Amino acid sequence: MRDLEVRYQRGAQAAVSGVGFELAPGEGLLLTGGPGAGKTSVLRAVLGLVETPVPRVMVFDRRPGDEAAMRRVGYAPQRWPFTRGLRAGEVATLACRLKGLDDPAAAAADAMRRAALTDPTARVERLEIEDVRRLCLACAIAGTPDLLVLDDPWEFPETEREVRDALARGAAVLAASADPGGLPALLGRTLELADGAPVEAVSA
Amino acid sequence: MSHTVAIARLEAQAGLRRGWLLGLLVLGLLAILLVAVLAAGESGLEQADEFRAGGSAVLLLGGLAAALGLGAGLANRDADGGWYGLLIGAGGSREAVTAGRLAARGALMLGTLAAWAVALQVASAAIGRGLDGPLAVHSLAMAENLLLVFLATALASTALGPVVSAVVGLIVHVTAQALVNLQAAADQGVVGSVARPVIRFTYLVFPREVTSPMISQMQARDVAGVAAPQFEINQSVVEIPAASGGTVLWTLFWCALLAVGVIAAMRRRPLG
C-alpha cells in the first residue's frame, strides 16, 4: 500500500491520505490513533470496502476486494457487525463457506472453540458484547488465513494466542486499535495516524 | 452451493425469525378470517363483492407493508453496520452478497403474499363459494405490483435511510397507479389534448401498475373498496381497464431493471 487516499461519498476532504506500508509474510503492523484518525478506513481500503485508486493498494498482488485474495484474509470487524435474526454459529459457518473451506460447519465449530465463544446457538442480537468480539475473532481465524485483519480487537488470551500462531506460521497480521495495550509488542510495528495521515514513519 | 444461494438461504432464515414479518403474516391471516366471516353473512353477488374487496384490501395494504419493510432494510443499515463488510471480508463478492440478500427478501415478500392468497382461496371454499379464479389472478397481479415496489424501495435503500427509502417505494407505487389512471382518462377523452402527449410519454416510459380484470370490473361498479376506489377526473368517472399483456411484460422488465440497478448501486458503495 502506498500513498493511500480514501474519500467517502466523493467528499472534498480525504478521510485518509498519504498512508503507505508493506506487510510481508510473518509480519505484523498495528495502526493506532484516536477516534477519527483513519484506522478503520485504512482497513476498509485493504478489504476493498471503500474505493481506492488501483494500484496504490494491492493485497496478494490483486486489487482489494478480489474474491480470491479475500479468501486468504481473515477479517474481524469492529462493533456489532451482524444482521438480525441469525445465530452465532450460522454467521461463523457462512463466513467459512465464503472462504471456500471444505467442511464449513466443522471449520466454524473449530474457530468458535478457539475463540472461546460460549454459546454458538445464541441469536446475534442477544450476544453479550464480549461474545460479539469473540464471534468476530472466530470469523477471522477460521481456516488458516494468510492475512489477519483485526479492527479494534479485544485482548483476550485467545486473541493473543491466535496472533502469535498466525505470525509463527508466516501469516501477516494487520490490526487497528485506539487503545492498543499489549498489541504493539505482539505485532512488532506500529503506525500512528492522526486526522487521516501518518504522524510519523512506521516504528519498530 | 454458490455464495449467492448460501447468503440467500441464511438471509431467508433470518427473515423468518423477525418478529415484525411474522406478526404481519399472522395479522393478514386474521384479517382474511374476518373478511370471510363478514362475507359469510351475505349471499350471491354481494357476498362475492364483499369477500373480494376485503381480500384485495389485505393483499394491497399487507403487501405494501411487507414490500416496503423488506426493501427498506436491504442495504443501508447492514451496509454501514458491517454485515456486508464481514461477508466480503470472508470472500463473498459484492454482487453475490447483494443478489443473495435481494433474492431472499423478495422471496419472503412473495411468500407472505402467497400465504395470504392461499388463505383467501381456503376461506372462499370454506364459506361455500368454491375456489375463486379471478381472485387468484388478482393475487398474481398484486405480486407483480408489489415486487416493483419492493425493488424500487431496495434500490433507494442503497443510498438512503430506511424511512426515506420506504417513502420512495410508496411514491413509485402511487406513480405507477397514477400513470394507468391518467392514460385511461386520456383514452376516454377526459383530459385536455395538451396534456395527452405528456401522459402518453410517461405511460410508455415508466413502470405501470398491473390492474386485474376482477378489480377493473369491481372498480367500475364502485364496489372494490380501498383496494381500488373509483377514479374521477374533471367530475367524470374514469373506467380503468384490465392490464394488457404488454403492461404485464413492461412492468416485469422494470422489475428486472431495478434488480440490476440494486446490484450495480452496491458495487461501489462504501461499506462499513
Short mmCIF file of C-alpha atoms in Angstrom, two decimals:
data_model
loop_
_atom_site.label_atom_id
_atom_site.label_comp_id
_atom_site.label_asym_id
_atom_site.label_seq_id
_atom_site.Cartn_x
_atom_site.Cartn_y
_atom_site.Cartn_z
CA MET A 1 0.00 0.00 0.00
CA ARG A 2 1.44 3.39 -0.95
CA ASP A 3 0.17 6.94 -0.66
CA LEU A 4 -3.33 5.72 0.15
CA GLU A 5 -6.22 8.15 -0.19
CA VAL A 6 -9.77 7.38 0.95
CA ARG A 7 -12.74 9.65 0.34
CA TYR A 8 -16.31 8.86 1.38
CA GLN A 9 -19.21 9.80 -0.91
CA ARG A 10 -16.78 11.73 -3.13
CA GLY A 11 -16.24 14.17 -0.26
CA ALA A 12 -13.95 17.13 -0.70
CA GLN A 13 -11.86 16.15 2.30
CA ALA A 14 -9.96 12.88 2.30
CA ALA A 15 -10.62 10.62 5.29
CA VAL A 16 -7.15 9.15 4.78
CA SER A 17 -4.20 10.46 2.78
CA GLY A 18 -0.51 9.68 2.46
CA VAL A 19 -0.63 6.35 4.28
CA GLY A 20 1.69 3.64 2.97
CA PHE A 21 3.15 0.38 4.23
CA GLU A 22 4.09 -3.10 3.14
CA LEU A 23 3.30 -6.21 5.08
CA ALA A 24 5.37 -9.30 4.29
CA PRO A 25 4.51 -12.87 5.39
CA GLY A 26 5.05 -13.27 9.12
CA GLU A 27 4.96 -9.53 9.79
CA GLY A 28 2.58 -7.61 12.00
CA LEU A 29 1.51 -3.97 11.96
CA LEU A 30 -0.64 -2.05 14.42
CA LEU A 31 -2.47 1.12 13.37
CA THR A 32 -3.08 3.41 16.32
CA GLY A 33 -4.60 6.83 16.83
CA GLY A 34 -7.65 8.41 18.40
CA PRO A 35 -11.23 8.19 17.15
CA GLY A 36 -11.48 9.53 13.57
CA ALA A 37 -7.75 9.09 12.93
CA GLY A 38 -8.47 6.90 9.88
CA LYS A 39 -7.51 3.46 11.22
CA THR A 40 -10.71 1.72 10.17
CA SER A 41 -10.69 3.49 6.79
CA VAL A 42 -7.25 2.03 6.09
CA LEU A 43 -8.51 -1.47 6.93
CA ARG A 44 -11.57 -0.92 4.72
CA ALA A 45 -9.25 0.08 1.87
CA VAL A 46 -7.28 -3.15 2.29
CA LEU A 47 -10.52 -5.16 2.14
CA GLY A 48 -11.99 -3.24 -0.81
CA LEU A 49 -14.90 -1.91 1.23
CA VAL A 50 -14.10 1.64 0.08
CA GLU A 51 -12.86 2.65 -3.33
CA THR A 52 -9.17 3.40 -3.64
CA PRO A 53 -7.05 4.16 -6.69
CA VAL A 54 -5.54 0.94 -8.07
CA PRO A 55 -2.65 0.03 -7.90
CA ARG A 56 -1.96 2.04 -4.75
CA VAL A 57 -3.40 -0.78 -2.65
CA MET A 58 -2.61 -4.37 -3.56
CA VAL A 59 -3.46 -7.45 -1.49
CA PHE A 60 -1.62 -10.62 -2.52
CA ASP A 61 -0.85 -8.84 -5.83
CA ARG A 62 -4.56 -8.37 -6.51
CA ARG A 63 -6.90 -5.44 -6.16
CA PRO A 64 -8.66 -5.03 -2.80
CA GLY A 65 -11.96 -6.89 -2.63
CA ASP A 66 -10.84 -9.51 -5.15
CA GLU A 67 -12.61 -12.74 -4.15
CA ALA A 68 -9.54 -14.95 -4.46
CA ALA A 69 -7.50 -12.53 -2.35
CA MET A 70 -10.24 -12.17 0.25
CA ARG A 71 -10.43 -15.94 0.74
CA ARG A 72 -6.85 -15.71 2.07
CA VAL A 73 -7.89 -12.98 4.51
CA GLY A 74 -9.46 -13.34 7.93
CA TYR A 75 -11.37 -10.21 8.93
CA ALA A 76 -12.81 -9.24 12.29
CA PRO A 77 -14.87 -6.03 12.03
CA GLN A 78 -15.36 -3.60 14.88
CA ARG A 79 -18.56 -3.02 16.91
CA TRP A 80 -21.63 -5.22 16.19
CA PRO A 81 -21.41 -6.12 12.51
CA PHE A 82 -24.22 -8.66 12.03
CA THR A 83 -27.73 -8.73 10.63
CA ARG A 84 -30.59 -9.52 12.99
CA GLY A 85 -32.20 -12.95 13.22
CA LEU A 86 -29.10 -15.13 12.85
CA ARG A 87 -27.42 -17.44 15.32
CA ALA A 88 -23.73 -17.07 16.15
CA GLY A 89 -22.88 -20.46 14.66
CA GLU A 90 -24.70 -19.64 11.42
CA VAL A 91 -22.64 -16.47 10.99
CA ALA A 92 -19.37 -18.34 11.51
CA THR A 93 -20.44 -21.17 9.18
CA LEU A 94 -21.39 -18.72 6.43
CA ALA A 95 -18.01 -16.97 6.78
CA CYS A 96 -16.29 -20.38 6.41
CA ARG A 97 -18.43 -21.23 3.39
CA LEU A 98 -17.49 -17.93 1.71
CA LYS A 99 -13.83 -18.66 2.43
CA GLY A 100 -14.27 -21.88 0.45
CA LEU A 101 -13.33 -24.18 3.34
CA ASP A 102 -14.04 -27.88 2.71
CA ASP A 103 -16.28 -28.51 5.73
CA PRO A 104 -17.69 -25.09 6.72
CA ALA A 105 -19.64 -26.36 9.74
CA ALA A 106 -16.62 -28.18 11.21
CA ALA A 107 -14.30 -25.25 10.46
CA ALA A 108 -16.74 -22.85 12.12
CA ALA A 109 -17.04 -25.09 15.19
CA ASP A 110 -13.24 -25.22 15.45
CA ALA A 111 -12.91 -21.43 15.08
CA MET A 112 -15.60 -20.77 17.71
CA ARG A 113 -13.87 -23.17 20.11
CA ARG A 114 -10.52 -21.43 19.55
CA ALA A 115 -12.17 -18.04 20.12
CA ALA A 116 -13.83 -19.42 23.30
CA LEU A 117 -17.31 -18.43 22.15
CA THR A 118 -19.62 -19.77 24.82
CA ASP A 119 -22.95 -20.26 23.02
CA PRO A 120 -22.96 -20.79 19.22
CA THR A 121 -26.75 -21.22 19.25
CA ALA A 122 -27.40 -17.75 20.67
CA ARG A 123 -29.05 -15.15 18.42
CA VAL A 124 -26.53 -12.46 17.49
CA GLU A 125 -28.74 -9.62 18.75
CA ARG A 126 -28.75 -11.25 22.21
CA LEU A 127 -24.99 -11.79 22.48
CA GLU A 128 -23.07 -10.04 25.23
CA ILE A 129 -20.51 -7.59 23.83
CA GLU A 130 -17.69 -9.93 24.85
CA ASP A 131 -19.19 -12.75 22.79
CA VAL A 132 -19.73 -10.33 19.87
CA ARG A 133 -15.98 -9.70 19.85
CA ARG A 134 -15.30 -13.44 20.17
CA LEU A 135 -17.60 -14.21 17.23
CA CYS A 136 -15.79 -11.59 15.13
CA LEU A 137 -12.49 -13.21 16.13
CA ALA A 138 -13.86 -16.66 15.17
CA CYS A 139 -14.87 -15.38 11.71
CA ALA A 140 -11.34 -14.02 11.24
CA ILE A 141 -9.33 -17.04 12.38
CA ALA A 142 -11.43 -19.73 10.63
CA GLY A 143 -9.24 -21.81 8.34
CA THR A 144 -5.65 -20.67 8.11
CA PRO A 145 -5.77 -17.13 6.66
CA ASP A 146 -2.58 -15.67 5.20
CA LEU A 147 -3.57 -12.19 6.39
CA LEU A 148 -5.44 -11.43 9.62
CA VAL A 149 -7.19 -8.05 9.67
CA LEU A 150 -8.46 -7.18 13.16
CA ASP A 151 -10.41 -3.98 13.73
CA ASP A 152 -10.46 -2.94 17.37
CA PRO A 153 -9.80 -6.46 18.71
CA TRP A 154 -10.34 -7.15 22.39
CA GLU A 155 -7.26 -8.52 24.05
CA PHE A 156 -8.49 -11.91 25.10
CA PRO A 157 -5.83 -14.56 25.79
CA GLU A 158 -7.29 -16.27 22.68
CA THR A 159 -6.61 -13.15 20.56
CA GLU A 160 -3.00 -13.06 21.68
CA ARG A 161 -2.57 -16.79 21.02
CA GLU A 162 -4.12 -16.62 17.54
CA VAL A 163 -1.98 -13.60 16.56
CA ARG A 164 1.18 -15.38 17.75
CA ASP A 165 0.18 -18.56 15.91
CA ALA A 166 -0.59 -16.63 12.72
CA LEU A 167 2.77 -14.82 12.76
CA ALA A 168 4.57 -18.09 13.55
CA ARG A 169 3.06 -19.89 10.54
CA GLY A 170 4.02 -16.99 8.26
CA ALA A 171 0.72 -15.10 8.04
CA ALA A 172 0.69 -11.31 8.20
CA VAL A 173 -1.38 -9.53 10.85
CA LEU A 174 -2.82 -6.03 10.46
CA ALA A 175 -4.70 -4.61 13.43
CA ALA A 176 -6.19 -1.25 14.38
CA SER A 177 -6.82 -0.07 17.90
CA ALA A 178 -7.21 3.23 19.71
CA ASP A 179 -6.28 1.54 22.97
CA PRO A 180 -3.55 -0.90 21.92
CA GLY A 181 -2.50 -2.31 25.31
CA GLY A 182 -0.11 -5.19 24.64
CA LEU A 183 -0.64 -5.27 20.85
CA PRO A 184 2.44 -3.16 19.89
CA ALA A 185 4.78 -5.68 21.47
CA LEU A 186 2.87 -8.56 19.90
CA LEU A 187 2.80 -7.14 16.37
CA GLY A 188 6.25 -5.57 16.32
CA ARG A 189 5.50 -2.47 14.23
CA THR A 190 3.22 0.49 14.91
CA LEU A 191 1.90 3.22 12.62
CA GLU A 192 0.22 6.11 14.40
CA LEU A 193 -2.41 8.07 12.49
CA ALA A 194 -3.98 11.46 13.20
CA ASP A 195 -6.60 13.18 11.02
CA GLY A 196 -6.17 10.52 8.36
CA ALA A 197 -2.41 10.92 7.95
CA PRO A 198 0.64 9.21 9.45
CA VAL A 199 2.05 11.03 12.47
CA GLU A 200 5.47 9.53 11.79
CA ALA A 201 7.06 6.76 9.79
CA VAL A 202 6.40 3.16 10.76
CA SER A 203 8.22 2.47 14.01
CA ALA A 204 9.64 -0.86 15.06
CA MET B 1 -23.52 -24.34 -3.06
CA SER B 2 -22.85 -20.93 -4.64
CA HIS B 3 -22.17 -17.92 -2.47
CA THR B 4 -25.40 -16.25 -3.62
CA VAL B 5 -27.51 -19.28 -2.66
CA ALA B 6 -25.74 -19.66 0.71
CA ILE B 7 -26.31 -15.99 1.56
CA ALA B 8 -29.93 -16.11 0.33
CA ARG B 9 -30.68 -19.19 2.46
CA LEU B 10 -29.30 -17.61 5.60
CA GLU B 11 -30.97 -14.26 4.93
CA ALA B 12 -34.31 -16.04 4.45
CA GLN B 13 -33.80 -17.91 7.73
CA ALA B 14 -33.07 -14.62 9.48
CA GLY B 15 -36.15 -13.05 7.89
CA LEU B 16 -38.40 -15.86 9.10
CA ARG B 17 -37.24 -15.13 12.67
CA ARG B 18 -38.03 -11.42 12.50
CA GLY B 19 -40.98 -10.58 14.70
CA TRP B 20 -42.48 -7.84 12.55
CA LEU B 21 -42.72 -10.02 9.44
CA LEU B 22 -44.27 -12.95 11.32
CA GLY B 23 -46.63 -10.52 13.05
CA LEU B 24 -47.65 -9.05 9.70
CA LEU B 25 -48.24 -12.53 8.25
CA VAL B 26 -50.47 -13.52 11.19
CA LEU B 27 -52.28 -10.17 11.10
CA GLY B 28 -53.05 -10.70 7.41
CA LEU B 29 -54.37 -14.20 8.08
CA LEU B 30 -56.59 -12.89 10.89
CA ALA B 31 -57.88 -10.14 8.58
CA ILE B 32 -58.72 -12.77 5.95
CA LEU B 33 -60.62 -14.75 8.60
CA LEU B 34 -62.58 -11.61 9.47
CA VAL B 35 -63.29 -10.92 5.79
CA ALA B 36 -64.60 -14.47 5.38
CA VAL B 37 -66.81 -14.23 8.47
CA LEU B 38 -68.31 -10.94 7.28
CA ALA B 39 -68.84 -12.25 3.73
CA ALA B 40 -70.48 -15.43 5.05
CA GLY B 41 -73.42 -13.31 6.18
CA GLU B 42 -74.11 -12.22 2.57
CA SER B 43 -75.12 -14.20 -0.49
CA GLY B 44 -74.79 -14.09 -4.26
CA LEU B 45 -73.02 -11.16 -5.90
CA GLU B 46 -72.95 -9.16 -2.66
CA GLN B 47 -71.04 -11.95 -0.96
CA ALA B 48 -68.58 -12.20 -3.85
CA ASP B 49 -68.04 -8.41 -3.85
CA GLU B 50 -67.57 -8.18 -0.09
CA PHE B 51 -65.17 -11.12 0.01
CA ARG B 52 -63.10 -9.94 -2.95
CA ALA B 53 -62.96 -6.30 -1.79
CA GLY B 54 -61.82 -7.36 1.68
CA GLY B 55 -59.30 -9.84 0.29
CA SER B 56 -57.92 -7.28 -2.15
CA ALA B 57 -57.50 -4.77 0.69
CA VAL B 58 -55.49 -7.31 2.72
CA LEU B 59 -53.27 -8.08 -0.27
CA LEU B 60 -52.69 -4.39 -1.01
CA LEU B 61 -52.17 -2.98 2.49
CA GLY B 62 -50.38 -6.01 3.96
CA GLY B 63 -48.37 -6.48 0.79
CA LEU B 64 -47.29 -2.85 0.79
CA ALA B 65 -46.15 -3.14 4.40
CA ALA B 66 -44.12 -6.26 3.56
CA ALA B 67 -42.63 -4.80 0.37
CA LEU B 68 -41.66 -1.51 1.98
CA GLY B 69 -40.31 -3.12 5.16
CA LEU B 70 -38.23 -5.76 3.39
CA GLY B 71 -37.00 -3.39 0.68
CA ALA B 72 -36.09 -0.56 3.05
CA GLY B 73 -33.93 -2.87 5.17
CA LEU B 74 -31.93 -4.35 2.30
CA ALA B 75 -28.84 -2.19 2.27
CA ASN B 76 -28.38 0.93 4.34
CA ARG B 77 -28.15 -0.29 7.94
CA ASP B 78 -26.41 -3.60 7.23
CA ALA B 79 -24.02 -1.96 4.75
CA ASP B 80 -22.98 0.76 7.21
CA GLY B 81 -23.11 -1.52 10.25
CA GLY B 82 -20.55 -4.03 8.98
CA TRP B 83 -22.57 -7.06 7.81
CA TYR B 84 -21.72 -6.59 4.13
CA GLY B 85 -18.11 -5.89 5.15
CA LEU B 86 -17.91 -9.11 7.17
CA LEU B 87 -19.23 -11.18 4.25
CA ILE B 88 -16.98 -9.51 1.68
CA GLY B 89 -14.01 -9.77 4.06
CA ALA B 90 -14.72 -13.52 4.19
CA GLY B 91 -14.55 -13.87 0.40
CA GLY B 92 -18.04 -13.06 -0.87
CA SER B 93 -18.26 -10.67 -3.82
CA ARG B 94 -20.39 -7.55 -3.55
CA GLU B 95 -22.61 -8.92 -6.32
CA ALA B 96 -23.13 -12.27 -4.57
CA VAL B 97 -23.89 -10.66 -1.21
CA THR B 98 -26.35 -8.17 -2.69
CA ALA B 99 -28.03 -10.67 -5.02
CA GLY B 100 -28.40 -13.21 -2.20
CA ARG B 101 -29.97 -10.73 0.17
CA LEU B 102 -32.22 -9.29 -2.55
CA ALA B 103 -33.41 -12.75 -3.64
CA ALA B 104 -34.13 -13.82 -0.07
CA ARG B 105 -36.08 -10.69 0.79
CA GLY B 106 -38.00 -10.82 -2.50
CA ALA B 107 -38.87 -14.46 -1.80
CA LEU B 108 -40.02 -13.58 1.74
CA MET B 109 -42.27 -10.85 0.35
CA LEU B 110 -43.75 -13.08 -2.35
CA GLY B 111 -44.04 -15.95 0.14
CA THR B 112 -46.04 -13.78 2.53
CA LEU B 113 -48.32 -12.75 -0.32
CA ALA B 114 -48.67 -16.38 -1.45
CA ALA B 115 -49.68 -17.43 2.08
CA TRP B 116 -52.44 -14.82 2.09
CA ALA B 117 -53.53 -15.77 -1.45
CA VAL B 118 -53.84 -19.45 -0.45
CA ALA B 119 -55.67 -18.47 2.75
CA LEU B 120 -58.13 -16.46 0.64
CA GLN B 121 -58.84 -19.50 -1.56
CA VAL B 122 -59.31 -21.71 1.50
CA ALA B 123 -61.61 -19.11 3.07
CA SER B 124 -63.57 -18.80 -0.18
CA ALA B 125 -64.12 -22.55 -0.23
CA ALA B 126 -64.98 -22.57 3.47
CA ILE B 127 -67.87 -20.11 3.07
CA GLY B 128 -69.26 -22.14 0.17
CA ARG B 129 -68.01 -20.08 -2.78
CA GLY B 130 -65.54 -22.66 -4.03
CA LEU B 131 -62.16 -21.64 -5.38
CA ASP B 132 -62.04 -18.06 -6.70
CA GLY B 133 -60.20 -17.93 -10.06
CA PRO B 134 -60.49 -14.15 -10.64
CA LEU B 135 -59.17 -13.50 -7.11
CA ALA B 136 -56.24 -15.85 -7.81
CA VAL B 137 -55.42 -13.85 -10.97
CA HIS B 138 -55.71 -10.64 -8.94
CA SER B 139 -53.26 -12.10 -6.39
CA LEU B 140 -50.74 -12.65 -9.21
CA ALA B 141 -51.22 -9.07 -10.43
CA MET B 142 -50.62 -7.81 -6.90
CA ALA B 143 -47.48 -9.94 -6.65
CA GLU B 144 -46.04 -8.18 -9.69
CA ASN B 145 -47.07 -4.72 -8.47
CA LEU B 146 -45.57 -5.32 -5.04
CA LEU B 147 -42.39 -6.78 -6.50
CA LEU B 148 -41.97 -3.47 -8.32
CA VAL B 149 -42.48 -1.54 -5.06
CA PHE B 150 -40.08 -3.84 -3.19
CA LEU B 151 -37.32 -3.44 -5.78
CA ALA B 152 -37.75 0.34 -6.01
CA THR B 153 -37.53 0.56 -2.21
CA ALA B 154 -34.48 -1.72 -2.20
CA LEU B 155 -32.75 0.47 -4.79
CA ALA B 156 -33.47 3.56 -2.70
CA SER B 157 -32.05 1.81 0.37
CA THR B 158 -28.62 1.59 -1.27
CA ALA B 159 -28.29 5.34 -0.79
CA LEU B 160 -30.98 6.44 1.67
CA GLY B 161 -32.13 5.56 5.18
CA PRO B 162 -34.97 3.07 5.81
CA VAL B 163 -37.77 5.61 6.31
CA VAL B 164 -36.91 7.69 3.23
CA SER B 165 -36.48 4.51 1.17
CA ALA B 166 -39.96 3.37 2.18
CA VAL B 167 -41.35 6.77 1.17
CA VAL B 168 -39.64 6.41 -2.23
CA GLY B 169 -41.22 2.96 -2.63
CA LEU B 170 -44.63 4.37 -1.78
CA ILE B 171 -44.16 7.16 -4.33
CA VAL B 172 -43.31 4.58 -7.01
CA HIS B 173 -46.49 2.64 -6.14
CA VAL B 174 -48.67 5.77 -6.32
CA THR B 175 -46.99 6.98 -9.52
CA ALA B 176 -47.36 3.60 -11.28
CA GLN B 177 -51.08 3.61 -10.42
CA ALA B 178 -51.48 7.27 -11.40
CA LEU B 179 -49.95 6.64 -14.83
CA VAL B 180 -52.50 3.90 -15.55
CA ASN B 181 -55.35 6.10 -14.32
CA LEU B 182 -54.24 9.12 -16.35
CA GLN B 183 -53.74 7.08 -19.52
CA ALA B 184 -57.24 5.65 -19.10
CA ALA B 185 -58.56 9.19 -18.63
CA ALA B 186 -56.72 10.33 -21.76
CA ASP B 187 -58.09 7.37 -23.75
CA GLN B 188 -61.62 8.27 -22.63
CA GLY B 189 -61.12 11.94 -23.61
CA VAL B 190 -61.50 13.24 -20.07
CA VAL B 191 -58.21 15.19 -20.05
CA GLY B 192 -57.26 18.05 -22.35
CA SER B 193 -55.44 17.44 -25.62
CA VAL B 194 -52.40 19.43 -24.43
CA ALA B 195 -51.72 17.01 -21.57
CA ARG B 196 -52.27 13.85 -23.59
CA PRO B 197 -48.80 13.60 -25.23
CA VAL B 198 -47.11 14.06 -21.83
CA ILE B 199 -49.32 11.42 -20.25
CA ARG B 200 -48.70 9.07 -23.19
CA PHE B 201 -44.94 9.57 -22.96
CA THR B 202 -44.73 8.92 -19.21
CA TYR B 203 -47.11 5.95 -19.57
CA LEU B 204 -44.90 4.39 -22.22
CA VAL B 205 -41.62 5.02 -20.40
CA PHE B 206 -42.24 4.43 -16.70
CA PRO B 207 -43.45 1.28 -14.88
CA ARG B 208 -47.21 0.79 -14.66
CA GLU B 209 -49.48 -0.82 -12.11
CA VAL B 210 -50.99 -4.10 -13.32
CA THR B 211 -54.79 -3.98 -12.99
CA SER B 212 -56.50 -7.37 -12.82
CA PRO B 213 -59.79 -7.99 -14.71
CA MET B 214 -61.54 -8.64 -11.38
CA ILE B 215 -60.55 -5.35 -9.77
CA SER B 216 -61.25 -3.46 -13.02
CA GLN B 217 -64.84 -4.72 -13.08
CA MET B 218 -65.33 -4.09 -9.36
CA GLN B 219 -63.92 -0.58 -9.65
CA ALA B 220 -66.33 0.19 -12.49
CA ARG B 221 -69.22 -0.81 -10.19
CA ASP B 222 -67.61 1.10 -7.29
CA VAL B 223 -67.50 -1.97 -5.05
CA ALA B 224 -63.71 -2.54 -4.90
CA GLY B 225 -63.26 -0.69 -1.58
CA VAL B 226 -59.88 0.64 -0.51
CA ALA B 227 -58.05 -1.60 -2.99
CA ALA B 228 -59.37 0.40 -5.95
CA PRO B 229 -61.61 3.40 -5.22
CA GLN B 230 -63.38 4.89 -8.22
CA PHE B 231 -61.21 7.37 -10.10
CA GLU B 232 -62.76 10.67 -11.06
CA ILE B 233 -61.17 13.44 -13.08
CA ASN B 234 -62.87 16.67 -14.18
CA GLN B 235 -66.02 15.30 -12.47
CA SER B 236 -66.09 12.29 -14.79
CA VAL B 237 -65.69 8.70 -13.60
CA VAL B 238 -62.81 7.03 -15.43
CA GLU B 239 -63.02 3.30 -16.08
CA ILE B 240 -59.65 1.65 -15.57
CA PRO B 241 -59.29 -1.28 -17.98
CA ALA B 242 -57.59 -4.53 -17.09
CA ALA B 243 -53.88 -4.52 -17.88
CA SER B 244 -52.80 -5.78 -21.28
CA GLY B 245 -50.10 -8.41 -21.75
CA GLY B 246 -47.79 -5.60 -22.80
CA THR B 247 -48.23 -3.85 -19.44
CA VAL B 248 -47.52 -7.11 -17.58
CA LEU B 249 -44.30 -7.58 -19.55
CA TRP B 250 -43.29 -3.90 -19.30
CA THR B 251 -43.61 -3.90 -15.51
CA LEU B 252 -41.67 -7.19 -15.34
CA PHE B 253 -38.96 -5.56 -17.44
CA TRP B 254 -38.84 -2.67 -14.95
CA CYS B 255 -38.55 -5.18 -12.09
CA ALA B 256 -35.53 -6.74 -13.80
CA LEU B 257 -34.07 -3.28 -14.45
CA LEU B 258 -34.45 -2.29 -10.79
CA ALA B 259 -32.90 -5.58 -9.59
CA VAL B 260 -29.88 -4.97 -11.81
CA GLY B 261 -29.82 -1.38 -10.52
CA VAL B 262 -29.65 -2.56 -6.89
CA ILE B 263 -26.66 -4.80 -7.61
CA ALA B 264 -24.94 -2.07 -9.65
CA ALA B 265 -25.53 0.52 -6.91
CA MET B 266 -23.87 -1.72 -4.32
CA ARG B 267 -20.79 -2.32 -6.46
CA ARG B 268 -19.17 0.98 -5.50
CA ARG B 269 -20.98 1.92 -2.30
CA PRO B 270 -18.64 2.49 0.67
CA LEU B 271 -19.22 -0.26 3.23
CA GLY B 272 -18.77 -0.22 6.96
#
